[in-house]
Amino acid sequence: MSKAIMDLVEKTALKDEMPKFEIGDTVDVHLKILEGNKERIQVFSGVVIARSGSGSREMFAVRRIVAGEGVERKFPVHSPRIEKIEVTRSGVVRRAKLYFLRGRVGKAVRLKERRRT
């Protein structure tokens, strides 16, 4: 009984339109940022290195290099603060988690691009 109620509550929290993106894809995450009483959109671009969870608790981690330092950030997929997610490149990967990219520098971080059909 309680499982059905939880599923119903979770369904209301899910976003309707989410682009299909996978591990290894390069994405632009458009976030709503509140500064005082103003709201603006900030874009975080990087490679999706992990996805975890399911339903309303689903998260994904994005990694990018800023001024020679690696920066990772985790986002809830169905967060109301995420305006949109754009897939800019699709990468070919053979792993579920790309944590090995943390130890790589420069051109070694690049992934092969998947052909679009």
Coordinates of N, CA and C in Angstrom, one line a residue:
M1 N 0.8 -1.2 0.0 CA 0.0 0.0 0.0 C 0.9 1.3 0.0
S2 N 1.8 1.3 0.9 CA 2.7 2.5 1.0 C 3.6 2.7 -0.2
K3 N 4.0 1.6 -0.9 CA 4.8 1.6 -2.1 C 4.0 2.3 -3.2
A4 N 2.7 2.0 -3.3 CA 1.9 2.7 -4.4 C 1.8 4.2 -4.1
I5 N 1.7 4.6 -2.9 CA 1.5 6.0 -2.5 C 2.9 6.7 -2.8
M6 N 4.0 6.0 -2.5 CA 5.3 6.6 -2.7 C 5.5 6.8 -4.2
D7 N 5.1 5.8 -5.0 CA 5.2 6.0 -6.5 C 4.4 7.1 -7.0
L8 N 3.2 7.3 -6.5 CA 2.3 8.4 -6.9 C 3.0 9.7 -6.6
V9 N 3.5 9.9 -5.4 CA 4.1 11.1 -5.0 C 5.4 11.4 -5.8
E10 N 6.2 10.4 -6.1 CA 7.4 10.5 -6.9 C 7.0 11.0 -8.3
K11 N 6.0 10.4 -8.9 CA 5.6 10.8 -10.3 C 5.3 12.2 -10.4
T12 N 4.7 12.9 -9.4 CA 4.4 14.3 -9.5 C 5.7 15.1 -9.5
A13 N 6.8 14.6 -8.9 CA 8.0 15.4 -8.9 C 8.9 15.2 -10.1
L14 N 8.6 14.3 -11.0 CA 9.4 14.1 -12.2 C 9.1 15.1 -13.3
K15 N 10.1 15.5 -14.0 CA 10.0 16.4 -15.1 C 9.4 15.7 -16.3
D16 N 8.6 16.4 -17.1 CA 8.0 15.7 -18.3 C 9.1 15.5 -19.4
E17 N 9.8 16.6 -19.8 CA 10.7 16.6 -20.9 C 12.1 16.6 -20.5
M18 N 12.8 15.5 -20.6 CA 14.2 15.4 -20.2 C 14.9 14.8 -21.5
P19 N 16.0 15.4 -21.9 CA 16.7 14.9 -23.0 C 17.4 13.6 -22.6
K20 N 17.6 12.7 -23.6 CA 18.2 11.4 -23.3 C 19.7 11.7 -23.4
F21 N 20.4 11.5 -22.3 CA 21.9 11.6 -22.3 C 22.4 10.5 -21.5
E22 N 23.7 10.1 -21.9 CA 24.3 8.9 -21.3 C 25.7 9.3 -20.8
I23 N 26.3 8.3 -20.1 CA 27.7 8.5 -19.6 C 28.6 8.8 -20.8
G24 N 29.5 9.7 -20.7 CA 30.4 10.1 -21.8 C 29.9 11.2 -22.7
D25 N 28.7 11.6 -22.5 CA 28.2 12.7 -23.3 C 28.6 14.0 -22.7
T26 N 28.9 15.0 -23.6 CA 29.2 16.3 -23.2 C 27.9 17.1 -23.1
V27 N 27.6 17.7 -22.0 CA 26.3 18.4 -21.8 C 26.5 19.8 -21.3
D28 N 25.6 20.7 -21.6 CA 25.5 22.0 -21.1 C 24.3 22.0 -20.1
V29 N 24.5 22.2 -18.8 CA 23.5 22.2 -17.8 C 23.1 23.7 -17.5
H30 N 21.9 24.2 -17.9 CA 21.5 25.5 -17.6 C 20.8 25.6 -16.3
L31 N 21.5 26.3 -15.3 CA 21.0 26.4 -13.9 C 20.4 27.7 -13.6
K32 N 19.3 27.8 -12.8 CA 18.8 29.0 -12.3 C 19.6 29.4 -11.1
I33 N 20.2 30.6 -11.0 CA 21.0 31.0 -9.9 C 20.3 32.2 -9.3
L34 N 20.0 32.2 -8.0 CA 19.4 33.4 -7.3 C 20.5 34.2 -6.7
E35 N 20.5 35.5 -7.0 CA 21.5 36.4 -6.4 C 20.6 37.6 -5.9
G36 N 20.4 37.6 -4.6 CA 19.6 38.6 -4.0 C 18.1 38.3 -4.4
N37 N 17.6 39.3 -5.1 CA 16.2 39.2 -5.6 C 16.2 39.0 -7.1
K38 N 17.4 38.9 -7.7 CA 17.5 38.6 -9.2 C 17.8 37.2 -9.4
E39 N 17.3 36.7 -10.6 CA 17.5 35.3 -11.0 C 18.2 35.3 -12.4
R40 N 19.2 34.5 -12.5 CA 19.9 34.4 -13.8 C 20.2 33.0 -14.1
I41 N 20.6 32.7 -15.4 CA 20.9 31.4 -15.9 C 22.4 31.3 -16.0
Q42 N 23.0 30.2 -15.4 CA 24.4 29.9 -15.5 C 24.6 28.6 -16.1
V43 N 25.5 28.5 -17.1 CA 25.7 27.2 -17.8 C 26.9 26.5 -17.3
F44 N 26.8 25.2 -17.0 CA 27.9 24.4 -16.5 C 28.1 23.3 -17.6
S45 N 29.2 23.4 -18.3 CA 29.5 22.5 -19.4 C 30.5 21.4 -19.0
G46 N 30.3 20.2 -19.4 CA 31.3 19.2 -19.1 C 30.8 17.8 -19.5
V47 N 31.6 16.8 -19.1 CA 31.4 15.4 -19.5 C 30.6 14.7 -18.4
V48 N 29.6 14.0 -18.7 CA 28.8 13.2 -17.7 C 29.7 12.0 -17.4
I49 N 30.1 11.9 -16.1 CA 31.0 10.8 -15.7 C 30.2 9.7 -14.9
A50 N 29.0 10.1 -14.4 CA 28.3 9.1 -13.6 C 26.8 9.4 -13.5
R51 N 26.0 8.4 -13.4 CA 24.6 8.5 -13.1 C 24.3 7.5 -12.0
S52 N 23.4 8.0 -11.1 CA 23.0 7.1 -10.0 C 21.6 7.3 -9.6
G53 N 21.0 6.4 -8.9 CA 19.6 6.5 -8.4 C 18.6 6.2 -9.5
S54 N 17.4 6.4 -9.1 CA 16.3 6.2 -10.1 C 15.1 7.1 -9.6
G55 N 14.2 7.3 -10.5 CA 13.0 8.1 -10.2 C 13.4 9.6 -9.8
S56 N 12.7 10.1 -8.8 CA 13.0 11.5 -8.4 C 14.3 11.7 -7.7
R57 N 15.0 10.6 -7.3 CA 16.3 10.7 -6.7 C 17.5 10.5 -7.6
E58 N 17.2 10.5 -8.9 CA 18.3 10.2 -9.9 C 19.2 11.4 -10.0
M59 N 20.5 11.1 -10.0 CA 21.6 12.2 -10.0 C 22.5 11.9 -11.1
F60 N 23.2 12.9 -11.6 CA 24.3 12.7 -12.5 C 25.4 13.7 -12.2
A61 N 26.6 13.2 -12.5 CA 27.8 14.0 -12.2 C 28.5 14.5 -13.5
V62 N 28.9 15.8 -13.5 CA 29.5 16.4 -14.7 C 30.9 16.9 -14.3
R63 N 31.8 16.6 -15.1 CA 33.2 17.0 -14.8 C 33.7 17.9 -16.0
R64 N 34.4 18.9 -15.6 CA 35.1 19.8 -16.6 C 36.4 20.3 -16.0
I65 N 37.2 20.9 -16.9 CA 38.5 21.4 -16.5 C 38.4 22.9 -16.5
V66 N 38.7 23.6 -15.4 CA 38.7 25.0 -15.3 C 40.1 25.5 -14.8
A67 N 40.8 26.3 -15.6 CA 42.1 26.8 -15.3 C 43.1 25.7 -14.8
G68 N 43.0 24.5 -15.5 CA 43.9 23.4 -15.2 C 43.5 22.6 -14.0
E69 N 42.4 22.9 -13.4 CA 41.9 22.1 -12.2 C 40.6 21.4 -12.7
G70 N 40.4 20.2 -12.2 CA 39.2 19.4 -12.5 C 38.1 19.9 -11.5
V71 N 36.9 20.1 -12.1 CA 35.8 20.5 -11.3 C 34.6 19.6 -11.6
E72 N 34.1 18.9 -10.5 CA 33.0 18.0 -10.7 C 31.8 18.6 -9.9
R73 N 30.6 18.4 -10.5 CA 29.4 18.8 -9.8 C 28.3 17.8 -10.0
K74 N 27.6 17.5 -9.0 CA 26.4 16.5 -9.1 C 25.1 17.3 -9.1
F75 N 24.2 16.9 -10.0 CA 22.9 17.5 -10.2 C 21.8 16.5 -10.0
P76 N 20.7 16.8 -9.4 CA 19.5 16.0 -9.5 C 18.9 16.1 -10.9
V77 N 18.6 15.0 -11.5 CA 18.1 15.1 -12.9 C 16.7 15.9 -12.9
H78 N 15.9 15.7 -12.0 CA 14.6 16.3 -12.0 C 14.5 17.6 -11.1
S79 N 15.6 18.3 -10.9 CA 15.6 19.5 -10.1 C 14.9 20.6 -10.7
P80 N 14.1 21.4 -10.0 CA 13.4 22.5 -10.5 C 14.4 23.7 -10.9
R81 N 15.6 23.6 -10.3 CA 16.6 24.7 -10.6 C 17.3 24.4 -12.0
I82 N 17.2 23.3 -12.5 CA 17.7 23.0 -13.9 C 16.7 23.5 -14.9
E83 N 17.1 24.5 -15.7 CA 16.3 25.0 -16.7 C 16.2 24.1 -17.9
K84 N 17.4 23.6 -18.4 CA 17.4 22.7 -19.5 C 18.8 22.0 -19.5
I85 N 18.9 20.9 -20.2 CA 20.1 20.1 -20.4 C 20.2 20.0 -21.9
E86 N 21.4 20.4 -22.5 CA 21.6 20.3 -23.9 C 22.8 19.3 -24.1
V87 N 22.6 18.3 -25.0 CA 23.7 17.4 -25.3 C 24.5 18.0 -26.5
T88 N 25.8 18.3 -26.3 CA 26.6 18.9 -27.3 C 27.4 17.8 -28.1
R89 N 27.9 16.8 -27.4 CA 28.6 15.7 -28.0 C 28.2 14.4 -27.4
S90 N 28.3 13.3 -28.1 CA 28.0 12.0 -27.6 C 29.4 11.2 -27.7
G91 N 29.8 10.7 -26.5 CA 31.1 10.0 -26.5 C 30.9 8.5 -26.4
V92 N 31.9 7.8 -27.0 CA 31.9 6.4 -26.9 C 32.6 5.9 -25.7
V93 N 31.9 5.2 -24.8 CA 32.5 4.7 -23.6 C 32.2 3.2 -23.4
R94 N 33.0 2.5 -22.6 CA 32.8 1.1 -22.3 C 32.7 0.9 -20.8
R95 N 32.4 2.0 -20.0 CA 32.3 1.9 -18.6 C 31.0 2.5 -18.1
A96 N 30.5 2.2 -17.0 CA 29.3 2.8 -16.4 C 29.7 4.0 -15.6
K97 N 30.9 4.1 -15.1 CA 31.4 5.3 -14.4 C 32.8 5.7 -15.0
L98 N 33.0 6.9 -15.2 CA 34.2 7.4 -15.8 C 35.1 8.1 -14.8
Y99 N 35.3 7.5 -13.7 CA 36.1 8.1 -12.6 C 37.6 8.0 -13.0
F100 N 38.0 7.2 -14.0 CA 39.4 7.1 -14.4 C 39.8 8.5 -15.1
L101 N 38.9 9.3 -15.5 CA 39.2 10.6 -16.1 C 39.8 11.5 -15.1
R102 N 39.6 11.3 -13.8 CA 40.2 12.2 -12.8 C 41.7 12.2 -12.8
G103 N 42.3 11.1 -13.2 CA 43.7 11.0 -13.2 C 44.4 11.4 -14.5
R104 N 43.6 11.8 -15.4 CA 44.1 12.2 -16.8 C 44.2 13.7 -16.9
V105 N 45.1 14.1 -17.8 CA 45.4 15.5 -18.0 C 45.5 15.8 -19.5
G106 N 45.0 16.9 -20.0 CA 45.2 17.3 -21.4 C 44.4 16.5 -22.4
K107 N 45.1 16.1 -23.4 CA 44.3 15.4 -24.5 C 43.9 14.0 -24.1
A108 N 44.4 13.5 -23.1 CA 44.1 12.1 -22.6 C 42.7 12.1 -22.0
V109 N 42.1 13.3 -21.7 CA 40.7 13.4 -21.2 C 39.7 13.2 -22.3
R110 N 40.1 13.4 -23.5 CA 39.1 13.4 -24.6 C 38.5 12.0 -24.8
L111 N 37.3 11.9 -25.3 CA 36.6 10.7 -25.6 C 36.3 10.7 -27.1
K112 N 36.3 9.5 -27.7 CA 35.9 9.4 -29.1 C 34.4 9.8 -29.2
E113 N 34.1 10.4 -30.4 CA 32.7 10.8 -30.6 C 31.9 9.7 -31.2
R114 N 30.7 9.5 -30.7 CA 29.8 8.5 -31.3 C 29.1 9.1 -32.5
R115 N 29.0 8.2 -33.5 CA 28.4 8.6 -34.8 C 26.9 8.7 -34.6
R116 N 26.3 9.8 -35.1 CA 24.9 10.0 -35.0 C 24.2 9.3 -36.1
T117 N 23.1 8.6 -35.8 CA 22.3 7.9 -36.9 C 21.0 8.6 -37.1

